[in-house]
CSV table of C-alpha atoms and ligand atoms in Angstrom, one decimal:
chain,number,residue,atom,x,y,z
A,25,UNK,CA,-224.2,17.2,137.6
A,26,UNK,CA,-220.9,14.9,139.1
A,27,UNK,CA,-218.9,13.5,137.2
A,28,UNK,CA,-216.5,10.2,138.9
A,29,UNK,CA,-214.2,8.8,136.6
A,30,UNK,CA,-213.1,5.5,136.4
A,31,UNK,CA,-209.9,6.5,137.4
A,32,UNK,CA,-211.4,6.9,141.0
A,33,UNK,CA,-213.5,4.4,141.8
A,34,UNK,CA,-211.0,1.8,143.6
A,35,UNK,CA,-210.0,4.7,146.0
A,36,UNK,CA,-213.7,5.3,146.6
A,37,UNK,CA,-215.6,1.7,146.6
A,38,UNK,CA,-215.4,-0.5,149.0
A,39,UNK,CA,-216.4,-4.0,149.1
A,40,UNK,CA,-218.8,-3.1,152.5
A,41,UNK,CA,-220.0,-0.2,150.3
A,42,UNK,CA,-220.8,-2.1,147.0
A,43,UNK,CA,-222.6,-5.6,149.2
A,44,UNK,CA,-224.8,-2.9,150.7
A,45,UNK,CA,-226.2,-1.4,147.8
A,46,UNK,CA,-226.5,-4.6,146.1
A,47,UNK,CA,-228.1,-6.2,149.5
A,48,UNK,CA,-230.5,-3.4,150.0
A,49,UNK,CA,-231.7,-3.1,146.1
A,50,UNK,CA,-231.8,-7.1,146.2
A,51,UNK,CA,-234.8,-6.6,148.5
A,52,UNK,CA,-236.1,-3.6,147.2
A,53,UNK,CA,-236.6,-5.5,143.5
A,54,UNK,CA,-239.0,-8.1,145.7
A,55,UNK,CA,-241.1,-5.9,147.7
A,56,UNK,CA,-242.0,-4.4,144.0
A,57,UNK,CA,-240.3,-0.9,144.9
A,58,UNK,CA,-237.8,-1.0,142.4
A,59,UNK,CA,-237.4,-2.8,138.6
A,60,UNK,CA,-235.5,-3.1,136.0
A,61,UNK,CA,-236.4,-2.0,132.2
A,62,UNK,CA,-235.8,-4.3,129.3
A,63,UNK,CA,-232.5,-4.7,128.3
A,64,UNK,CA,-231.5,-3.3,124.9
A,65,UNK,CA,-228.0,-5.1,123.4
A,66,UNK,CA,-227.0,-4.7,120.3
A,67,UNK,CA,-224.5,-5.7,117.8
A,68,UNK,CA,-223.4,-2.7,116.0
A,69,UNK,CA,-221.6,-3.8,113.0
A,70,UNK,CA,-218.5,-2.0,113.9
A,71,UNK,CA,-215.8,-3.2,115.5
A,72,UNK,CA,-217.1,-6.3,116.2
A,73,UNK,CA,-218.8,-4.8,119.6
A,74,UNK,CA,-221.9,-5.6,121.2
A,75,UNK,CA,-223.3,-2.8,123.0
A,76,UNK,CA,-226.7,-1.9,124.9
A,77,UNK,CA,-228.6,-0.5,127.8
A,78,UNK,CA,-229.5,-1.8,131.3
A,79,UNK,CA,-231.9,0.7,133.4
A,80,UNK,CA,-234.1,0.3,136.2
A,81,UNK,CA,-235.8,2.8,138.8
A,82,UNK,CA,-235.5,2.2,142.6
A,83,UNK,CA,-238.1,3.9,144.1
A,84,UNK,CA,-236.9,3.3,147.8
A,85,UNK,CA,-233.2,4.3,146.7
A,86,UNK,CA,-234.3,7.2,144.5
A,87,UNK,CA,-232.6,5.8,141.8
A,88,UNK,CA,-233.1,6.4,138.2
A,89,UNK,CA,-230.7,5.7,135.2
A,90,UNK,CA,-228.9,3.5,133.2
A,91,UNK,CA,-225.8,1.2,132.4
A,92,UNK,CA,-224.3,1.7,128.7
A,93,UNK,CA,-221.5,0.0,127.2
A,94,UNK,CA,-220.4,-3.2,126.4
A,95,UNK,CA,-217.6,-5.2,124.7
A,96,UNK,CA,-215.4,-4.1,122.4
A,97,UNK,CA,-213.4,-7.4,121.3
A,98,UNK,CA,-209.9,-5.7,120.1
A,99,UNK,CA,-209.8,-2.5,122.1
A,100,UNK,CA,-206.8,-4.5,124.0
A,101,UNK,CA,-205.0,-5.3,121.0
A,102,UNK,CA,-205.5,-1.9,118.8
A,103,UNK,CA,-205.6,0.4,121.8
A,104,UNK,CA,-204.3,-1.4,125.1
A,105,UNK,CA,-207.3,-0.8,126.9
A,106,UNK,CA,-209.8,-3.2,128.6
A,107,UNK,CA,-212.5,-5.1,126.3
A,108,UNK,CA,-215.5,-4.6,128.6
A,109,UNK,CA,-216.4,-1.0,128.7
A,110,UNK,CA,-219.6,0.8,130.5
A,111,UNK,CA,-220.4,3.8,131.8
A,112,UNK,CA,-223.6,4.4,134.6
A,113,UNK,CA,-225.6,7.6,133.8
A,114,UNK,CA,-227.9,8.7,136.7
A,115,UNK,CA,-230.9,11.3,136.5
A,116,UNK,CA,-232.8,13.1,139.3
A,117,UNK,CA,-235.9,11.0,139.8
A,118,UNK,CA,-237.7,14.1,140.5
A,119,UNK,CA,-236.9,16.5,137.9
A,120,UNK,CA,-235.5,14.1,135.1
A,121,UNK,CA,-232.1,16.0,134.7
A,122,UNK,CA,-229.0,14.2,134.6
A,123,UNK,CA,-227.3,14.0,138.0
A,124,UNK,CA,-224.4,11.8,137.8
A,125,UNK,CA,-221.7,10.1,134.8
A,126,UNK,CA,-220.1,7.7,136.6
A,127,UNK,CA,-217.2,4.9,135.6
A,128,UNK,CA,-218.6,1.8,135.3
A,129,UNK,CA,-216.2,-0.8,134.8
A,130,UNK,CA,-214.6,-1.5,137.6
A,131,UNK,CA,-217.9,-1.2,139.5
A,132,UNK,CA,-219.4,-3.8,137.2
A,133,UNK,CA,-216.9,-6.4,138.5
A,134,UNK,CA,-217.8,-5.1,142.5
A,135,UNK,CA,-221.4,-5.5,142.2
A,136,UNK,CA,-221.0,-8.8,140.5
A,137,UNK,CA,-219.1,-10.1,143.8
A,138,UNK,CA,-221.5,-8.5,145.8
A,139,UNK,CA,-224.5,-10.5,144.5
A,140,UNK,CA,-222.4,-13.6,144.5
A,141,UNK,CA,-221.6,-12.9,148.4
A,142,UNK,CA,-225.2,-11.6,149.3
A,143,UNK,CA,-226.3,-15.0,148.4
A,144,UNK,CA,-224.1,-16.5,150.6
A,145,UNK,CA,-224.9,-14.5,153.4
A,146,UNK,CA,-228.1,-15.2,153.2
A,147,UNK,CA,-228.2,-19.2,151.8
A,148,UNK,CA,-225.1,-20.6,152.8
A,149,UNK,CA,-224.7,-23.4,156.0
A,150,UNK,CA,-223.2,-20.5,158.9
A,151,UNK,CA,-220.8,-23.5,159.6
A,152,UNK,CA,-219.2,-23.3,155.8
A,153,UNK,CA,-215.4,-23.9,155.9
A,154,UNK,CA,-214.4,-24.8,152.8
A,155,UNK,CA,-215.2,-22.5,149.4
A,156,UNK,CA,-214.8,-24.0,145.9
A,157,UNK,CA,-214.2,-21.7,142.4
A,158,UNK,CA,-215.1,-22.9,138.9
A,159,UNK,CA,-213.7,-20.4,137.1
A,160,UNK,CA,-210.2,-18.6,137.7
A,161,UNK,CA,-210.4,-15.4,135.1
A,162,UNK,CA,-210.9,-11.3,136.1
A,163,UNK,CA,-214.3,-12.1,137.6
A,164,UNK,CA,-213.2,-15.0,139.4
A,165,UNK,CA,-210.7,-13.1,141.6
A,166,UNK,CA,-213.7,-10.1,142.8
A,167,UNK,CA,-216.2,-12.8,143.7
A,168,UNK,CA,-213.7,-15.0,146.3
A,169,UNK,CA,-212.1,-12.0,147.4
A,170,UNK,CA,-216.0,-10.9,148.4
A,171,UNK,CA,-217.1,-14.0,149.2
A,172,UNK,CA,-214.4,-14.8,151.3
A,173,UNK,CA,-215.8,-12.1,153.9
A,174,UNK,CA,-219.0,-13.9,154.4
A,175,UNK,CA,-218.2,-17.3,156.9
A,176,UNK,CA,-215.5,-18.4,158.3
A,177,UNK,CA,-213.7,-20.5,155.5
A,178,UNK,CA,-210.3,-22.3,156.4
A,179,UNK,CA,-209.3,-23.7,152.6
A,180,UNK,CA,-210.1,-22.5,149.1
A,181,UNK,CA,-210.3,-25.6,146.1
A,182,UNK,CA,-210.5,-24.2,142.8
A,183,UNK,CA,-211.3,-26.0,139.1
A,184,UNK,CA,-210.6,-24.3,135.6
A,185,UNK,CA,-211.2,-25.4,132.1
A,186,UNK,CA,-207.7,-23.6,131.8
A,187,UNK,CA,-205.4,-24.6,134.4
A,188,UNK,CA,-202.7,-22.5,134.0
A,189,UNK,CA,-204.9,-19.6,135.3
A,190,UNK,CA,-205.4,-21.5,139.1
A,191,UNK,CA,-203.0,-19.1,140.5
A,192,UNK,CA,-205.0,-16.2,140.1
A,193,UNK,CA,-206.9,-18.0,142.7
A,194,UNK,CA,-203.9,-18.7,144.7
A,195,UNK,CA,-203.2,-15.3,145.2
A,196,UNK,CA,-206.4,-14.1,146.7
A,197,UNK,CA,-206.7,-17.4,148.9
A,198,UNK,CA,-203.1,-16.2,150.3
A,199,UNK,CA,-204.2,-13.1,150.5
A,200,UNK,CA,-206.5,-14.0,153.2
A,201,UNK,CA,-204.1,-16.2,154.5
A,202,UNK,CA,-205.6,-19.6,153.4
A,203,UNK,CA,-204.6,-22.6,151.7
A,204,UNK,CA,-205.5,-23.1,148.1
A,205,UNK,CA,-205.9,-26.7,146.7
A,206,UNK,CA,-206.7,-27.1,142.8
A,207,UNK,CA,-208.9,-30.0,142.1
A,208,UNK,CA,-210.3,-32.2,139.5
A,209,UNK,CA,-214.5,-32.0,139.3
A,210,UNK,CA,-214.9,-34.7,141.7
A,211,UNK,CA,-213.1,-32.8,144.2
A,212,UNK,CA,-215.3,-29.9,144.6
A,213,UNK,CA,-217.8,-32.3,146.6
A,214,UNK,CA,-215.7,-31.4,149.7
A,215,UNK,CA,-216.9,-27.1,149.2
A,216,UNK,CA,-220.1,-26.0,151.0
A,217,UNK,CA,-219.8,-23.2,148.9
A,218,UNK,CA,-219.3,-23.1,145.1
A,219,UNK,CA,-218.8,-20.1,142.7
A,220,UNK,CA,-219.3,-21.1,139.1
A,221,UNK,CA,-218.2,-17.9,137.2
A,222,UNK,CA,-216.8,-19.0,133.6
A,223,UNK,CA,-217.8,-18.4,130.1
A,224,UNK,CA,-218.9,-21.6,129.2
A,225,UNK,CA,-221.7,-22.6,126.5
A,226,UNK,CA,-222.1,-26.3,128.3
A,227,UNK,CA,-222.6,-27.5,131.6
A,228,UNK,CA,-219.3,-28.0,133.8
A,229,UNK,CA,-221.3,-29.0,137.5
A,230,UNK,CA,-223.7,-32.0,137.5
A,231,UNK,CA,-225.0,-33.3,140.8
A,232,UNK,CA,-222.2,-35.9,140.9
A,233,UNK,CA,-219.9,-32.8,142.0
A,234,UNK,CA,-221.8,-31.3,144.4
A,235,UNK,CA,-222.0,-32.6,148.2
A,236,UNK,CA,-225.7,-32.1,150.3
A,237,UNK,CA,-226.1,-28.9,152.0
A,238,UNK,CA,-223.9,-27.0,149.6
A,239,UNK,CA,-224.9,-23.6,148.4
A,240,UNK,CA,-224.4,-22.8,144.5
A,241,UNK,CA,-223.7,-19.4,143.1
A,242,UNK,CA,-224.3,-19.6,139.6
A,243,UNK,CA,-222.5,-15.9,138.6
A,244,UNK,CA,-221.2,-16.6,134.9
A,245,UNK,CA,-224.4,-17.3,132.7
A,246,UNK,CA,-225.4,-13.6,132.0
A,247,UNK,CA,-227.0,-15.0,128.2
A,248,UNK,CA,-229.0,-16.8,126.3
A,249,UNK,CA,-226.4,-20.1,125.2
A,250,UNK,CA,-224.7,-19.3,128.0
A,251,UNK,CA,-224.5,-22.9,130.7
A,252,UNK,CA,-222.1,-23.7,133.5
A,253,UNK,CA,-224.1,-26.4,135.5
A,254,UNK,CA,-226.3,-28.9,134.4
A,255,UNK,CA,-230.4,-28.9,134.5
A,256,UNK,CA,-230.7,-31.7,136.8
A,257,UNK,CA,-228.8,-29.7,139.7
A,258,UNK,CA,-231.0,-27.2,139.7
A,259,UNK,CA,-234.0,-29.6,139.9
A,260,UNK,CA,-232.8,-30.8,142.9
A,261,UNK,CA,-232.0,-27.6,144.6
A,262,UNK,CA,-233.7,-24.9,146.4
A,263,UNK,CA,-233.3,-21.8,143.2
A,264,UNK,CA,-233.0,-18.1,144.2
A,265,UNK,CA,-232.1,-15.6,141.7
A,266,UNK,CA,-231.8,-11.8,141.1
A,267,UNK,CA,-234.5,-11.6,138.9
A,268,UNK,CA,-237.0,-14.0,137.9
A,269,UNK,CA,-237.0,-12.9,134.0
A,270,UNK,CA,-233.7,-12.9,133.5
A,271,UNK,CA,-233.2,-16.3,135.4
A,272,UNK,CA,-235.4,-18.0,132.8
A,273,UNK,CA,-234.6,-16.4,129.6
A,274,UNK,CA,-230.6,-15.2,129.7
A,275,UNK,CA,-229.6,-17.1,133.4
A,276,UNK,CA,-228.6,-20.6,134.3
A,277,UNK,CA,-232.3,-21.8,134.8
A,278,UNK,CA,-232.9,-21.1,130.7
A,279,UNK,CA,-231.8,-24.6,130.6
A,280,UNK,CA,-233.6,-26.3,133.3
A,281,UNK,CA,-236.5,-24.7,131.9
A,282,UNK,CA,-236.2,-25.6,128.4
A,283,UNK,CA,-235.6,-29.4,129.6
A,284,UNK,CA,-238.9,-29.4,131.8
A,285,UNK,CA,-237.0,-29.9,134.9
A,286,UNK,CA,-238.0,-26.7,136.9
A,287,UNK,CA,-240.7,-24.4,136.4
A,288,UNK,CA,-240.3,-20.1,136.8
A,289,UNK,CA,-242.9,-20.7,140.0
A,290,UNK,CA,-239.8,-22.9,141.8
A,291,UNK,CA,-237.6,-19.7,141.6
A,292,UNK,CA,-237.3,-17.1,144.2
A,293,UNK,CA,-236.0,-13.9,143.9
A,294,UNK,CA,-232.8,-13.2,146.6
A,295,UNK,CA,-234.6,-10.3,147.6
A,296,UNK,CA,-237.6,-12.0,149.3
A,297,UNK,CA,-235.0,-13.9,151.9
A,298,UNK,CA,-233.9,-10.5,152.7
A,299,UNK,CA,-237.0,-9.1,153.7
A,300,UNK,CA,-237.9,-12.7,155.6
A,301,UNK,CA,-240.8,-13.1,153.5
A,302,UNK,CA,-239.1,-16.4,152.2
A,303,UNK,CA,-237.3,-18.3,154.5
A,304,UNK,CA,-234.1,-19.2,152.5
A,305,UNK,CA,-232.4,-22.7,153.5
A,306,UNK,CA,-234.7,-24.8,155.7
A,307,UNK,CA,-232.3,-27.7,156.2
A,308,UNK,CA,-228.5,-28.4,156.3
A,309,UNK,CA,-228.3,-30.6,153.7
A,310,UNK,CA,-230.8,-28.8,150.8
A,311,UNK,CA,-228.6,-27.9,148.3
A,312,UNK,CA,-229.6,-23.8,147.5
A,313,UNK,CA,-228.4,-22.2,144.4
A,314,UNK,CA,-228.3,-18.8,143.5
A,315,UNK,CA,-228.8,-17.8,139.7
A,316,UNK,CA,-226.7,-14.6,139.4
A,317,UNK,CA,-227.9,-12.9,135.8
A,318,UNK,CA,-226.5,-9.1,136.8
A,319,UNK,CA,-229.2,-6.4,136.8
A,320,UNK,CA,-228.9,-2.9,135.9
A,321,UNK,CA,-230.4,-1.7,139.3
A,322,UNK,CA,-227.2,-3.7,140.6
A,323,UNK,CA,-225.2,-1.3,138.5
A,324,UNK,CA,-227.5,1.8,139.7
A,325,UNK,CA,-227.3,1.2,143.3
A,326,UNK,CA,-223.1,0.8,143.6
A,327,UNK,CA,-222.8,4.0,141.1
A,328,UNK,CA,-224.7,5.9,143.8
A,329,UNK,CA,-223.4,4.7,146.4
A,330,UNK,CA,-219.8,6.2,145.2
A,331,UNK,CA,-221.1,9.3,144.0
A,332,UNK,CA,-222.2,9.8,146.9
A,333,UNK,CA,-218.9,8.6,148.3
A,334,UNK,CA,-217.2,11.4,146.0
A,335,UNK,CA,-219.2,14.1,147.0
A,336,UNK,CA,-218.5,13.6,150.4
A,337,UNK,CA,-214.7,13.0,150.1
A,338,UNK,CA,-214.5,16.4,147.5
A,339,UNK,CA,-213.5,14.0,144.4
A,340,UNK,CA,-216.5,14.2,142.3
A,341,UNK,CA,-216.1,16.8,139.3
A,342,UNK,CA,-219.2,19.3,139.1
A,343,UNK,CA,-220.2,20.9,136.1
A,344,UNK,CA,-223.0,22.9,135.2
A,345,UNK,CA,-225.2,20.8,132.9
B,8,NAD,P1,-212.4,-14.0,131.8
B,8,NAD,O1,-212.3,-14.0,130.3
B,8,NAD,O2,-211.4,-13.2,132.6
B,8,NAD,O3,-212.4,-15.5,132.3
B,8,NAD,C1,-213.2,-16.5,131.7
B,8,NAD,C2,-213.3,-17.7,132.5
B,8,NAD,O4,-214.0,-18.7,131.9
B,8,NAD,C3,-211.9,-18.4,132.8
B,8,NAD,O5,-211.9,-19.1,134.0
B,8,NAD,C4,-211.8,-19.4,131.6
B,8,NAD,O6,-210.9,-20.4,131.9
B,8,NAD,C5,-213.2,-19.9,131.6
B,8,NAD,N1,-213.7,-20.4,130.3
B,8,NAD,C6,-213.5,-19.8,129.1
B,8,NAD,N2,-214.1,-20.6,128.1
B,8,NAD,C7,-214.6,-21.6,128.8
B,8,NAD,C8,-215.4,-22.8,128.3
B,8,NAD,N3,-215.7,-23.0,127.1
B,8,NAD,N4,-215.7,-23.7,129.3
B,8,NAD,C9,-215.4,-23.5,130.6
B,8,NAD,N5,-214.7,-22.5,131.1
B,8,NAD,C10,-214.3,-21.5,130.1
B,8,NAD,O7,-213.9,-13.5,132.0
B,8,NAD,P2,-214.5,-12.9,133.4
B,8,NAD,O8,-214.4,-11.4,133.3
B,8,NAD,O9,-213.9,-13.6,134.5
B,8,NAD,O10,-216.0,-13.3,133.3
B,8,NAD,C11,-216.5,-14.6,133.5
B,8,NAD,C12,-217.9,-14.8,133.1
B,8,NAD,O11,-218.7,-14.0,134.0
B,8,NAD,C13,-218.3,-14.3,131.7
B,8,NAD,O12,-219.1,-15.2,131.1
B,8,NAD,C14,-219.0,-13.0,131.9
B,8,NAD,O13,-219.9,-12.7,130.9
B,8,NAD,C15,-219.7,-13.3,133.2
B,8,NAD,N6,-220.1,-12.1,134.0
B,8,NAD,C16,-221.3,-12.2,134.6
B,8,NAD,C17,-221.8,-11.1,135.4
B,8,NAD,C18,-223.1,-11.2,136.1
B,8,NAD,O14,-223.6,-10.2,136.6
B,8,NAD,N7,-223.7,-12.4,136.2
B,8,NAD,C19,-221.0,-10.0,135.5
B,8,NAD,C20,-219.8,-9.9,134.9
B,8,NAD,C21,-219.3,-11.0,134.1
């Protein structure tokens, strides 16, 4: 079997690389070729960590495995090292034996982007100029940096519960050689894009802040509690997710649901506009909003494409196993 560590994987991935595999498994998820298991997370009594499984099988990818880890709330203080931990384990579909240990972390945050920026690919206006971040944390920085690629923006806005972390933002708008602009709530009606990608337990977006023909990626609400923009924008918007399940029970629609303002048959999964059996946005000023939940098959599908990546550039370790 290969091993990559995590120590390798930002020489390896690439942002092309990771939207690919996330693109491609999008679609395979609606044409029923590939699915995810159930999610096991747990709270382990020690050290205050939640931990758990997400696994899937893609038969059109060949891919079979798992994500482990989860978050460890004072590795950074006790042991300076990051909070968030996983690891991906692949197995030979056709033989069962392992076939790949791969670093998960920093491939978590790349295939996170990557859903975000699929949807925009695929749902945004083409004319979008102006993208707008609620959120400004670690996450925040991977999905505009990804999303960025996707249209032709001129000016990023940002919003954040916490101010003083805007210029995380900053930075990756300059980066690309674009004007940043922090704004109050009001102020994100003049993006056509949106990426909500915060922690929050309460809705921060209502319809008031969002301007026709925008298209909302919903990327922070990964559990149940879990809310970043209220029911009533989702009842007047198109809603794609990743997976219908998840979407209703641990995503941003759990609340639209529970209030009776959209039912799981008004949700689409993202991979059904890839493979043109849905047709997406119809109209320039439907608002479309993509409910983001992260899937394990995400995680499978970017830890093959680097081992894969590895093998080919001599960096993945082999051992007998
Ligand atoms: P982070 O701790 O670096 O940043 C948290 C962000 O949320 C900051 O912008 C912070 O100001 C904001 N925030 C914190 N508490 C808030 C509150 N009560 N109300 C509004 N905003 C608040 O975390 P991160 O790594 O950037 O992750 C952000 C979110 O994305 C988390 O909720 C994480 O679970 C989620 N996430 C989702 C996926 C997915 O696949 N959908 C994947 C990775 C992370």
């Amino acid at each position: 079997m290969f091993i990559v560590p995590e120590r390798e994987i930002a020489d390896l991935m690439t942002r092309e690389a990771a939207f690919d595999a996330v693109e491609k498994v999008f679609a395979a998820m609606a044409s029923g070729e590939a699915y995810n298991f159930p999610v096991v997370r747990e709270a382990i009594g020690h050290e205050d960590a939640l931990y758990g499984f997400k696994g899937g099988f893609d038969r059109a990818g060949l891919t079979l495995g798992l994500k482990a880890g989860g978050y460890w709330p004072h590795n950074l203080e006790k042991r300076q090292i990051i909070n968030h931990q996983s690891t991906v384990f692949l197995f030979d579909p056709d033989t069962g034996k392992a076939r790949a240990m791969v670093g998960g972390n920093l491939l978590t945050a790349l295939r996170t982007a990557a859903a975000s920026s699929v949807s925009i690919k695929h749902l945004a206006r083409k004319d979008a100029k102006v993208i707008g971040m609620v959120g400004a944390g670690h996450q925040a920085k991977f999905q505009l940096r990804a999303a960025l690629e996707q249209r032709d923006f001129d000016k990023v806005i940002g919003w954040n519960l916490h101010p003083e972390m805007l210029p995380n933002l900053e930075e990756v708008a300059r980066e690309a050689g674009l004007p940043f602009e922090a704004v109050d709530l009001d102020g994100l009606t003049e993006a056509d894009v949106i990426i909500t990608i915060t922690s929050s337990f309460e809705a921060i977006l209502t319809p008031d802040h969002v301007a026709p023909g925008t298209h909302i990626a919903c990327m922070g609400t990964d559990t149940t509690g879990k809310q970043e923009v209220a029911p009533a924008l989702l009842a007047g918007a198109t809603v794609f997710t990743d997976e219908i399940a998840q979407s209703v029970t641990l995503g941003e629609a759990q609340h639209a649901i529970a209030a009776g303002r959209l039912r799981e048959d008004q949700i689409t999964q993202i991979g059904a506009v890839i493979n043109a059996s849905h047709p997406g946005r119809t109209s320039d000023d439907e608002i479309t909003l993509f409910d983001g939940t992260g899937v394990g098959l995400q995680d499978l599908a970017v830890a093959a494409a680097v081992v894969e990546l590895a093998v080919a550039k001599g960096l993945a370790i082999e051992v007998d196993f």
